[in-house]
XYZ file of C-alpha atoms in Angstrom:
612
model
C 25.489 -9.503 22.751
C 27.994 -7.109 21.224
C 26.318 -4.639 18.837
C 27.040 -5.230 15.163
C 29.765 -3.029 13.741
C 29.932 -2.699 9.985
C 30.815 -0.036 7.470
C 29.057 -0.041 4.107
C 27.921 -3.646 4.607
C 24.535 -4.092 6.267
C 20.805 -4.450 5.638
C 18.095 -2.036 6.782
C 14.460 -3.084 6.954
C 11.682 -0.493 7.130
C 8.357 -1.776 8.454
C 5.541 0.598 7.527
C 1.816 0.722 6.817
C 0.749 0.789 3.170
C -0.561 4.219 2.197
C 1.334 6.051 4.949
C 3.570 7.905 2.495
C 6.683 6.071 3.667
C 7.718 4.813 0.217
C 9.128 8.168 -0.838
C 11.229 8.588 2.305
C 12.521 5.003 2.138
C 13.537 5.433 -1.492
C 15.303 8.676 -0.577
C 17.254 6.751 2.054
C 18.516 4.254 -0.532
C 19.418 6.957 -3.027
C 21.336 8.952 -0.423
C 23.707 6.057 0.183
C 24.025 5.539 -3.553
C 24.953 9.205 -3.971
C 27.746 8.642 -1.480
C 29.251 6.131 -3.901
C 28.177 2.969 -2.055
C 26.143 0.351 -3.984
C 22.672 -0.403 -2.646
C 19.989 -2.868 -3.601
C 16.486 -1.969 -2.367
C 13.417 -4.191 -2.449
C 9.864 -3.111 -1.824
C 7.673 -5.807 -0.264
C 4.119 -4.527 -0.402
C 0.568 -5.889 -0.015
C -1.965 -6.372 -2.778
C -4.455 -3.876 -1.358
C -4.518 -0.089 -1.623
C -4.080 0.988 1.983
C -3.773 -0.231 5.542
C -1.868 -3.517 5.355
C 1.810 -3.969 6.277
C 4.538 -3.058 3.825
C 8.310 -3.495 4.072
C 11.243 -1.924 2.295
C 14.674 -3.539 2.527
C 17.888 -1.782 1.593
C 21.026 -3.832 1.257
C 24.175 -1.731 1.529
C 27.169 -3.519 0.030
C 30.482 -1.866 -0.682
C 31.477 -5.068 -2.508
C 28.559 -4.544 -4.860
C 26.414 -7.590 -4.025
C 22.954 -6.808 -5.334
C 21.030 -9.952 -4.393
C 18.854 -10.132 -1.313
C 21.143 -11.199 1.541
C 18.555 -12.449 4.034
C 18.253 -11.050 7.552
C 18.552 -7.411 8.605
C 20.821 -5.482 10.955
C 18.741 -2.345 11.457
C 14.958 -2.352 11.826
C 12.966 0.864 11.451
C 9.762 -0.327 13.145
C 6.871 1.971 12.256
C 4.024 -0.558 12.177
C 2.532 -1.829 15.468
C 0.690 -4.611 13.591
C 3.911 -6.393 12.665
C 6.076 -5.302 15.582
C 6.541 -8.701 17.211
C 7.496 -10.553 14.022
C 9.708 -7.711 12.803
C 11.625 -7.486 16.088
C 11.968 -11.274 16.219
C 13.626 -11.302 12.793
C 16.254 -8.686 13.683
C 19.794 -10.094 13.768
C 21.366 -10.554 17.229
C 23.411 -7.470 17.965
C 21.224 -5.440 15.611
C 19.551 -2.083 16.083
C 15.864 -1.279 16.584
C 14.781 2.256 15.645
C 11.215 3.197 16.632
C 8.844 6.014 17.580
C 8.931 6.142 21.384
C 6.223 8.785 21.762
C 4.126 6.089 23.412
C 5.862 3.910 26.051
C 6.018 0.176 25.317
C 6.405 -2.643 27.854
C 9.788 -4.295 28.246
C 8.365 -7.510 26.796
C 8.219 -5.815 23.391
C 12.017 -5.638 23.198
C 14.961 -8.044 23.205
C 18.031 -8.092 25.401
C 20.435 -8.792 22.530
C 19.681 -5.686 20.440
C 20.261 -1.944 20.750
C 17.067 0.098 21.043
C 16.934 3.641 19.651
C 13.821 5.712 20.301
C 12.831 9.021 18.749
C 9.502 10.723 19.694
C 8.466 11.244 16.088
C 4.731 11.588 16.770
C 5.242 14.082 19.579
C 7.546 16.247 17.446
C 5.169 16.082 14.473
C 2.119 16.953 16.572
C 3.929 19.913 18.049
C 5.040 21.178 14.624
C 2.073 20.619 12.271
C -1.703 20.871 12.669
C -2.794 18.911 9.608
C -3.011 15.119 10.323
C -1.771 14.163 6.861
C 1.234 16.477 7.140
C 2.043 14.965 10.519
C 2.128 11.485 8.997
C 4.101 12.406 5.886
C 6.713 14.523 7.617
C 7.189 11.910 10.328
C 8.709 9.749 7.576
C 11.157 12.503 6.626
C 12.027 13.011 10.285
C 13.109 9.405 10.718
C 15.173 9.793 7.549
C 16.856 12.788 9.195
C 17.600 10.905 12.399
C 18.960 7.902 10.497
C 21.212 10.160 8.424
C 22.921 11.309 11.623
C 23.148 7.837 13.166
C 24.634 6.292 10.012
C 26.801 9.209 8.902
C 24.853 10.113 5.735
C 25.797 13.637 4.659
C 23.051 16.236 5.081
C 23.833 17.984 1.803
C 23.256 14.721 -0.076
C 19.778 14.343 1.433
C 18.894 17.994 0.835
C 20.021 17.760 -2.788
C 17.799 14.737 -3.409
C 14.807 16.416 -1.758
C 15.484 19.429 -3.970
C 15.428 17.232 -7.076
C 12.216 15.547 -5.994
C 10.400 18.829 -5.365
C 12.046 20.955 -8.025
C 9.838 23.953 -8.770
C 7.578 23.164 -5.788
C 8.892 25.484 -3.088
C 5.789 24.955 -0.956
C 6.779 21.295 -0.586
C 10.548 21.689 -0.578
C 10.891 23.881 2.504
C 8.725 21.850 4.915
C 10.443 18.613 3.851
C 13.878 20.095 4.582
C 12.504 21.409 7.882
C 11.255 17.913 8.804
C 14.647 16.471 7.873
C 16.403 18.932 10.163
C 14.005 18.236 13.015
C 14.989 14.580 12.884
C 18.663 15.389 12.519
C 18.542 17.911 15.373
C 16.977 15.438 17.776
C 19.517 12.735 16.888
C 22.505 15.055 17.212
C 21.352 16.225 20.631
C 20.040 12.998 22.168
C 21.433 9.896 20.416
C 24.744 8.088 20.213
C 26.120 6.931 16.836
C 25.497 3.308 15.855
C 28.017 0.633 14.958
C 26.641 0.699 11.410
C 28.256 3.350 9.244
C 28.070 4.757 5.750
C 31.355 6.165 4.465
C 31.809 7.834 1.121
C 33.279 5.625 -1.592
C 33.512 5.616 -5.380
C 32.129 2.145 -6.079
C 29.100 3.007 -8.197
C 30.914 4.209 -11.302
C 28.790 4.977 -14.343
C 26.055 2.486 -13.481
C 22.446 3.615 -13.588
C 19.739 3.038 -10.967
C 16.486 2.012 -12.605
C 13.683 -0.533 -12.410
C 13.240 -3.261 -15.000
C 9.799 -2.165 -16.185
C 11.046 1.316 -17.088
C 14.070 -0.203 -18.797
C 11.930 -2.621 -20.815
C 9.605 0.207 -21.872
C 12.556 2.237 -23.126
C 13.863 -0.835 -24.935
C 10.527 -1.163 -26.699
C 10.733 2.452 -27.872
C 14.288 2.063 -29.178
C 13.417 -1.335 -30.616
C 10.766 0.219 -32.837
C 7.497 -0.681 -31.102
C 4.711 1.664 -32.174
C 1.705 -0.204 -30.721
C 1.074 -1.236 -27.128
C -2.187 -2.783 -25.945
C -2.512 -3.737 -22.299
C -4.801 -4.288 -19.372
C -3.679 -3.227 -15.869
C -2.216 -6.031 -13.757
C 0.446 -6.077 -11.055
C 3.396 -6.134 -11.507
C 3.442 -5.126 -15.197
C 1.266 -1.999 -15.297
C 4.146 0.417 -14.803
C 5.788 -0.939 -17.977
C 2.953 0.228 -20.199
C 2.742 3.504 -18.286
C 6.478 4.081 -18.792
C 6.141 3.266 -22.505
C 3.475 5.951 -22.797
C 5.718 8.451 -21.014
C 8.694 7.703 -23.253
C 6.580 7.771 -26.422
C 5.187 11.175 -25.497
C 8.789 12.398 -25.387
C 10.411 10.402 -28.199
C 7.643 9.430 -30.648
C 5.987 12.771 -31.416
C 6.742 14.433 -34.741
C 8.502 17.704 -33.812
C 7.076 19.549 -36.819
C 3.449 18.420 -36.821
C 3.009 17.301 -33.216
C 1.498 14.082 -34.529
C 1.827 11.021 -32.334
C 3.667 8.188 -34.035
C 2.418 5.539 -31.664
C -0.804 3.943 -30.453
C -1.379 2.867 -26.854
C -4.654 1.164 -25.989
C -5.764 0.238 -22.502
C -8.125 -2.504 -23.575
C -11.144 -3.884 -21.720
C -9.296 -7.077 -20.800
C -6.240 -9.184 -21.603
C -8.038 -11.019 -24.409
C -8.659 -7.767 -26.235
C -5.079 -6.678 -25.570
C -3.497 -9.669 -27.268
C -6.037 -9.405 -30.089
C -5.039 -5.809 -30.768
C -1.341 -6.656 -30.677
C -1.819 -9.639 -32.993
C -3.771 -7.508 -35.458
C -1.084 -4.840 -35.389
C 1.645 -7.441 -35.939
C -0.278 -8.928 -38.873
C -0.489 -5.440 -40.376
C 3.298 -4.911 -40.143
C 3.570 -2.834 -36.974
C 5.892 -3.693 -34.138
C 3.538 -4.324 -31.251
C 3.692 -5.672 -27.714
C 1.656 -6.246 -24.600
C 2.758 -6.312 -20.959
C 1.062 -8.606 -18.487
C 1.569 -11.257 -15.817
C 0.594 -14.904 -15.341
C -3.205 -14.491 -15.067
C -3.127 -12.331 -18.191
C -1.235 -15.007 -20.118
C -3.943 -17.476 -19.068
C -6.612 -15.350 -20.725
C -4.497 -14.723 -23.825
C -3.837 -18.374 -24.637
C -6.240 -18.856 -27.545
C -5.032 -15.829 -29.497
C -1.398 -16.647 -28.670
C -2.056 -19.983 -30.361
C -3.534 -18.182 -33.370
C -0.446 -15.972 -33.665
C 1.794 -19.049 -33.426
C -0.070 -21.085 -36.050
C -0.786 -18.162 -38.388
C 2.833 -16.995 -37.861
C 2.247 -13.419 -36.809
C 4.936 -11.414 -34.963
C 3.849 -10.690 -31.384
C 5.950 -9.606 -28.398
C 4.725 -10.358 -24.876
C 6.417 -9.129 -21.699
C 5.439 -11.323 -18.772
C 6.426 -9.746 -15.448
C 5.983 -12.863 -13.334
C 4.378 -13.043 -9.913
C 3.214 -15.809 -7.583
C 0.466 -18.172 -8.738
C -1.683 -20.197 -9.297
C -4.898 -18.217 -9.858
C -4.597 -14.785 -8.219
C -1.809 -16.276 -6.114
C 0.437 -13.607 -4.598
C -0.009 -10.575 -6.859
C 2.723 -8.514 -5.178
C 5.308 -11.235 -4.633
C 7.931 -12.527 -7.032
C 8.415 -15.941 -8.632
C 9.711 -17.520 -11.827
C 6.467 -19.421 -12.141
C 5.387 -18.954 -15.774
C 8.361 -20.550 -17.534
C 6.836 -23.872 -18.624
C 3.459 -22.206 -19.147
C 4.824 -19.611 -21.576
C 6.995 -22.150 -23.385
C 3.844 -24.064 -24.383
C 1.135 -21.384 -24.156
C -2.055 -22.410 -26.005
C -3.360 -25.884 -26.777
C -1.956 -28.461 -29.162
C 1.722 -28.896 -29.928
C 2.960 -25.378 -29.335
C 6.430 -24.040 -28.544
C 7.406 -20.444 -27.981
C 10.622 -18.464 -27.821
C 11.494 -17.144 -24.347
C 14.011 -14.524 -23.206
C 15.276 -14.316 -19.596
C 16.774 -10.914 -18.653
C 18.830 -10.783 -15.455
C 18.542 -7.053 -14.664
C 17.194 -3.743 -16.035
C 20.072 -3.466 -18.504
C 19.042 -6.723 -20.125
C 15.370 -5.724 -19.896
C 16.302 -2.855 -22.218
C 18.450 -5.024 -24.486
C 16.101 -8.013 -24.608
C 12.978 -5.903 -25.175
C 14.477 -4.558 -28.404
C 15.807 -8.028 -29.222
C 12.359 -9.567 -28.729
C 10.863 -7.276 -31.369
C 13.570 -8.300 -33.848
C 13.067 -11.982 -33.048
C 9.302 -11.777 -33.427
C 9.691 -10.256 -36.896
C 12.509 -12.570 -37.934
C 10.779 -15.731 -36.718
C 7.181 -14.594 -37.405
C 6.004 -15.891 -34.049
C 5.113 -14.813 -30.511
C 8.188 -14.054 -28.406
C 8.005 -13.854 -24.610
C 10.319 -11.816 -22.427
C 10.054 -13.227 -18.912
C 10.912 -10.672 -16.272
C 9.496 -10.844 -12.738
C 8.423 -8.533 -9.939
C 11.885 -8.467 -8.367
C 13.441 -7.113 -11.555
C 10.424 -5.214 -12.850
C 9.369 -3.143 -9.843
C 12.596 -2.725 -7.867
C 15.320 -0.265 -8.734
C 18.640 -1.908 -9.441
C 22.155 -0.777 -10.251
C 23.113 -1.898 -13.728
C 25.304 -0.995 -16.666
C 24.130 2.086 -18.601
C 21.998 1.512 -21.672
C 23.618 1.833 -25.075
C 22.174 2.053 -28.567
C 23.948 2.007 -31.898
C 22.249 4.553 -34.163
C 23.502 2.570 -37.153
C 21.528 -0.472 -36.007
C 18.722 -1.487 -38.334
C 15.643 -3.401 -37.301
C 15.475 -7.001 -38.425
C 12.105 -7.195 -40.192
C 12.722 -10.721 -41.387
C 11.552 -12.238 -44.664
C 9.204 -9.671 -46.189
C 8.640 -9.592 -49.941
C 8.369 -6.151 -51.515
C 6.273 -4.869 -54.402
C 9.350 -4.859 -56.608
C 10.168 -8.478 -55.839
C 6.605 -9.585 -56.557
C 6.573 -7.589 -59.804
C 9.804 -9.311 -60.799
C 8.064 -12.659 -60.467
C 9.465 -13.962 -57.196
C 7.228 -16.947 -56.354
C 5.190 -16.575 -53.181
C 3.631 -19.235 -50.984
C 2.865 -17.892 -47.560
C 3.886 -21.029 -45.667
C 6.568 -22.429 -47.957
C 9.965 -23.200 -46.402
C 12.142 -21.841 -49.201
C 15.408 -21.643 -47.244
C 15.155 -24.726 -45.034
C 15.122 -22.759 -41.789
C 11.401 -23.175 -41.155
C 10.685 -19.475 -41.735
C 8.481 -18.636 -44.740
C 8.251 -15.333 -46.584
C 5.386 -12.956 -45.877
C 3.921 -9.779 -47.326
C 2.430 -6.774 -45.637
C -1.245 -6.075 -46.395
C -1.617 -3.961 -49.520
C 1.880 -4.675 -50.841
C 0.626 -5.601 -54.323
C -2.842 -5.342 -55.921
C -2.806 -8.856 -57.420
C 0.200 -10.756 -56.093
C 1.332 -11.608 -52.580
C -2.131 -11.902 -51.079
C -3.079 -14.753 -48.753
C -5.826 -15.727 -46.342
C -4.771 -15.744 -42.690
C -6.458 -18.531 -40.802
C -6.123 -20.421 -37.558
C -7.159 -23.682 -39.163
C -4.902 -26.115 -40.985
C -3.679 -25.067 -44.408
C -1.205 -26.024 -47.071
C 1.998 -24.213 -48.020
C 0.041 -21.696 -50.111
C -2.270 -20.748 -47.208
C -5.237 -22.624 -48.705
C -7.527 -24.464 -46.330
C -6.554 -28.107 -46.040
C -7.338 -30.980 -43.713
C -4.935 -33.347 -45.435
C -2.739 -35.098 -42.909
C 0.420 -34.561 -44.925
C -0.214 -30.800 -45.137
C -0.759 -30.577 -41.389
C 2.299 -32.666 -40.550
C 4.526 -30.628 -42.873
C 3.243 -27.408 -41.328
C 3.826 -28.319 -37.678
C 7.180 -29.926 -38.432
C 8.237 -26.744 -40.227
C 7.297 -24.799 -37.090
C 9.680 -27.071 -35.176
C 12.442 -26.295 -37.676
C 11.777 -22.629 -37.048
C 12.253 -23.209 -33.324
C 15.587 -24.906 -34.016
C 16.611 -21.869 -36.089
C 15.762 -19.646 -33.126
C 18.500 -21.241 -30.982
C 21.262 -19.470 -32.895
C 19.431 -16.121 -32.848
C 18.834 -15.971 -29.096
C 21.255 -14.417 -26.579
C 23.798 -17.103 -25.775
C 24.303 -18.560 -22.279
C 26.848 -16.937 -19.962
C 29.486 -19.241 -18.420
C 31.224 -18.768 -15.067
C 34.221 -21.089 -14.665
C 35.319 -22.172 -11.188
C 38.943 -21.424 -10.235
C 39.584 -25.181 -10.053
C 38.304 -28.168 -12.012
C 34.698 -28.791 -11.037
C 32.630 -31.962 -11.180
C 29.478 -30.065 -10.325
C 27.707 -27.384 -12.307
C 24.752 -25.056 -11.753
C 22.249 -23.632 -14.212
C 20.171 -20.568 -13.369
C 18.409 -17.664 -15.054
C 16.826 -14.240 -14.649
C 16.566 -12.512 -11.284
C 18.416 -15.363 -9.544
C 21.620 -13.968 -11.065
C 22.849 -11.511 -8.373
C 22.322 -13.956 -5.506
C 23.860 -16.751 -7.562
C 27.037 -14.713 -8.114
C 27.418 -14.148 -4.383
C 26.639 -17.788 -3.564
C 29.313 -19.004 -6.000
C 31.865 -16.726 -4.334
C 30.861 -18.080 -0.921
C 31.106 -21.693 -2.076
C 34.517 -21.020 -3.649
C 35.725 -19.524 -0.366
C 34.615 -22.695 1.416
C 36.469 -24.932 -1.039
C 33.392 -26.075 -2.969
C 33.954 -25.264 -6.608
C 31.198 -25.317 -9.182
C 30.915 -24.083 -12.733
C 27.794 -22.041 -13.406
C 25.848 -21.280 -16.558
C 23.191 -18.582 -16.876
C 20.705 -19.374 -19.615
C 19.326 -16.327 -21.396
C 16.737 -17.896 -23.675
C 14.668 -20.897 -24.715
C 14.943 -23.054 -26.800
C 18.293 -23.743 -25.187
C 21.440 -23.284 -27.230
C 23.799 -26.217 -27.844
C 26.349 -25.007 -25.229
C 23.725 -25.722 -22.558
C 23.741 -29.402 -23.463
C 27.541 -29.385 -23.623
C 27.685 -27.860 -20.129
C 25.423 -30.557 -18.707
C 27.400 -33.326 -20.377
C 30.658 -31.948 -18.935
C 29.539 -32.365 -15.306
C 28.612 -35.341 -13.160
C 25.737 -33.434 -11.607
C 24.108 -30.093 -12.357
C 22.062 -28.052 -9.894
C 19.168 -26.198 -11.498
C 18.372 -23.138 -9.386
C 14.976 -21.523 -9.907
C 12.197 -19.723 -8.087
C 9.151 -21.960 -8.507
C 7.780 -25.129 -6.943
C 7.814 -27.491 -9.907
C 11.356 -27.031 -11.283
C 9.987 -25.696 -14.559
C 13.318 -24.818 -16.185
C 14.624 -28.266 -15.275
C 11.581 -29.832 -16.956
C 12.280 -27.907 -20.159
C 15.925 -29.007 -20.093
C 14.898 -32.657 -19.725
C 12.275 -32.264 -22.453
C 14.563 -30.628 -25.012
C 17.705 -32.666 -24.415
C 16.146 -35.959 -23.231
C 18.530 -36.021 -20.279
C 18.399 -38.463 -17.389
C 16.449 -36.457 -14.767
C 18.683 -37.768 -11.977
C 21.580 -35.667 -13.329
C 19.677 -32.404 -12.811
C 19.203 -31.579 -9.133
C 16.426 -29.213 -8.064
C 17.314 -26.130 -6.004
C 13.933 -24.454 -5.520
C 12.818 -21.286 -3.710
C 9.200 -20.173 -4.031
C 7.911 -18.338 -0.934
C 7.423 -15.116 -2.895
C 10.532 -13.350 -1.622
C 13.623 -12.993 -3.828
C 16.028 -15.916 -3.512
C 19.055 -15.232 -1.312
C 22.736 -16.093 -1.632
C 22.516 -17.820 1.743
C 19.739 -20.119 0.525
C 21.615 -21.104 -2.636
C 24.977 -21.678 -0.922
C 23.427 -23.730 1.874
C 21.301 -25.856 -0.473
C 24.165 -26.607 -2.863
C 26.676 -27.138 -0.047
C 24.449 -29.722 1.616
C 23.938 -31.603 -1.652
C 27.670 -31.612 -2.351
C 28.166 -33.483 0.908
C 29.380 -30.621 3.071
C 26.698 -29.805 5.602
C 28.520 -26.799 7.029
C 28.772 -23.695 4.883
C 30.263 -20.550 6.384
C 27.209 -18.329 6.872
C 26.830 -14.976 5.221
C 26.737 -12.608 8.192
C 23.438 -12.360 10.032
C 21.521 -14.142 7.337
C 19.125 -16.037 9.583
C 16.034 -15.198 7.525
C 15.768 -16.531 3.952
């Protein structure tokens, strides 16, 4: 088998042990290539325990800028004996196996169709350092050094990044650079270059490299959130932690030092949503960050906020379910659940960001929507977006932008005699007027309750009062359609009878799959939905095509179910394309699944994409 030759277009998979300190070195590897102007897309695949189990880190290098998970890998850095056999089996034919050859391995552990590269990392580390922990940590930097030589990554780029990481910590900086040079020195003296190469380009531009949770946290700060209540849960915990970091920098009065924010790590998810609902009732912009199991616990108070019409923002960073499911794997598995969270006839507004840039934008948008609509608003991210760094457009904020606080009556308006009924639909859009607590000593007061009431917030069990109330809530949902981010259309280069609908983290792989299908003469129009309830153009898109593929990352085709429910469409017209094994969906998977359903069984494969 001829070794793979590729420049700026390959996938590297690192197989490590959780807790070994490899994460820092692997991230440095990705950033080095990025600094050389070549787009990368890394993904951390880690276990749900603290230490000892296998962990993987994939880096896709793509000069063309494809950011979805490709599937398959061309270079394996095998540092975990526990997963050796499976990891080596998954390596593409003609690929490269890099490993620590301090201990000889039998020939049966290798393959004839790959190139094997051994570096005695353990021996070098044992000879250089006495401390066992230092040996382990610096072994990771040594393999980074060796790889930098084999792939052509410039030493000064690596050294600069190490310098940034350990700025002001000379005691750590020098030994890390020494470990890097030990790896580089061995490779330069003993190894031949690989067929995989990194060459400097200028294809990154002004894009930023950030994870979705950090971006969403910053969006909450800029969007005016002053209260965050949360309970730790993977994969959302880093969002609340980032919000605290940003608030400490951006929400402290420079003159008094007073904190202009409140962050509460509550005793559980129930308390978290209770705190956020109370803050929203009191006029603060408040949010919580959680995942599927947390939403389960929050359901009763979410229903209270919906029926009492209290602004609440909830960021759901989705993971695999049901129950504890796969806490450190990604899915789009909470869509239908969040759309109808709580009992009774309940509908919620959902936002679907595709990348960290939209996590920033949609986080701020969610706060505006919650105030405008006086209702819970969900932003549905997932682990793939939330916890992995991604190239995206830089964030932007218009300082002239004003927060949309919705229909709030002031003291002056109440003094002037403006009539007030807390749940009256004055404007026909389903949204009533509200007052903040303490606005007026005698006017504008109301009793907030979770039971049925009439338009003036008085307790009522009359059927007509209840029916009017819940129908008005439906009118409010219809109003939301025009306020949500509108769907994004991709037109095929030729007239297309088939369409595809997708959302969220499926976006980068979908873009690549469409390009692959176009190249193979299979043309489809594609529509990315950005929110629920779905805007009218979504229905128009479906009506314009004979058949529409609905691509999503869950077992039960949840987005498809919502489309059928809202538009009362013949289910046969919406074809399921489902991926739900916990790994991010790949372009290969999408192109193959759609190609087969369009009647063309053969789709030109994306190179070395044998693993989904």
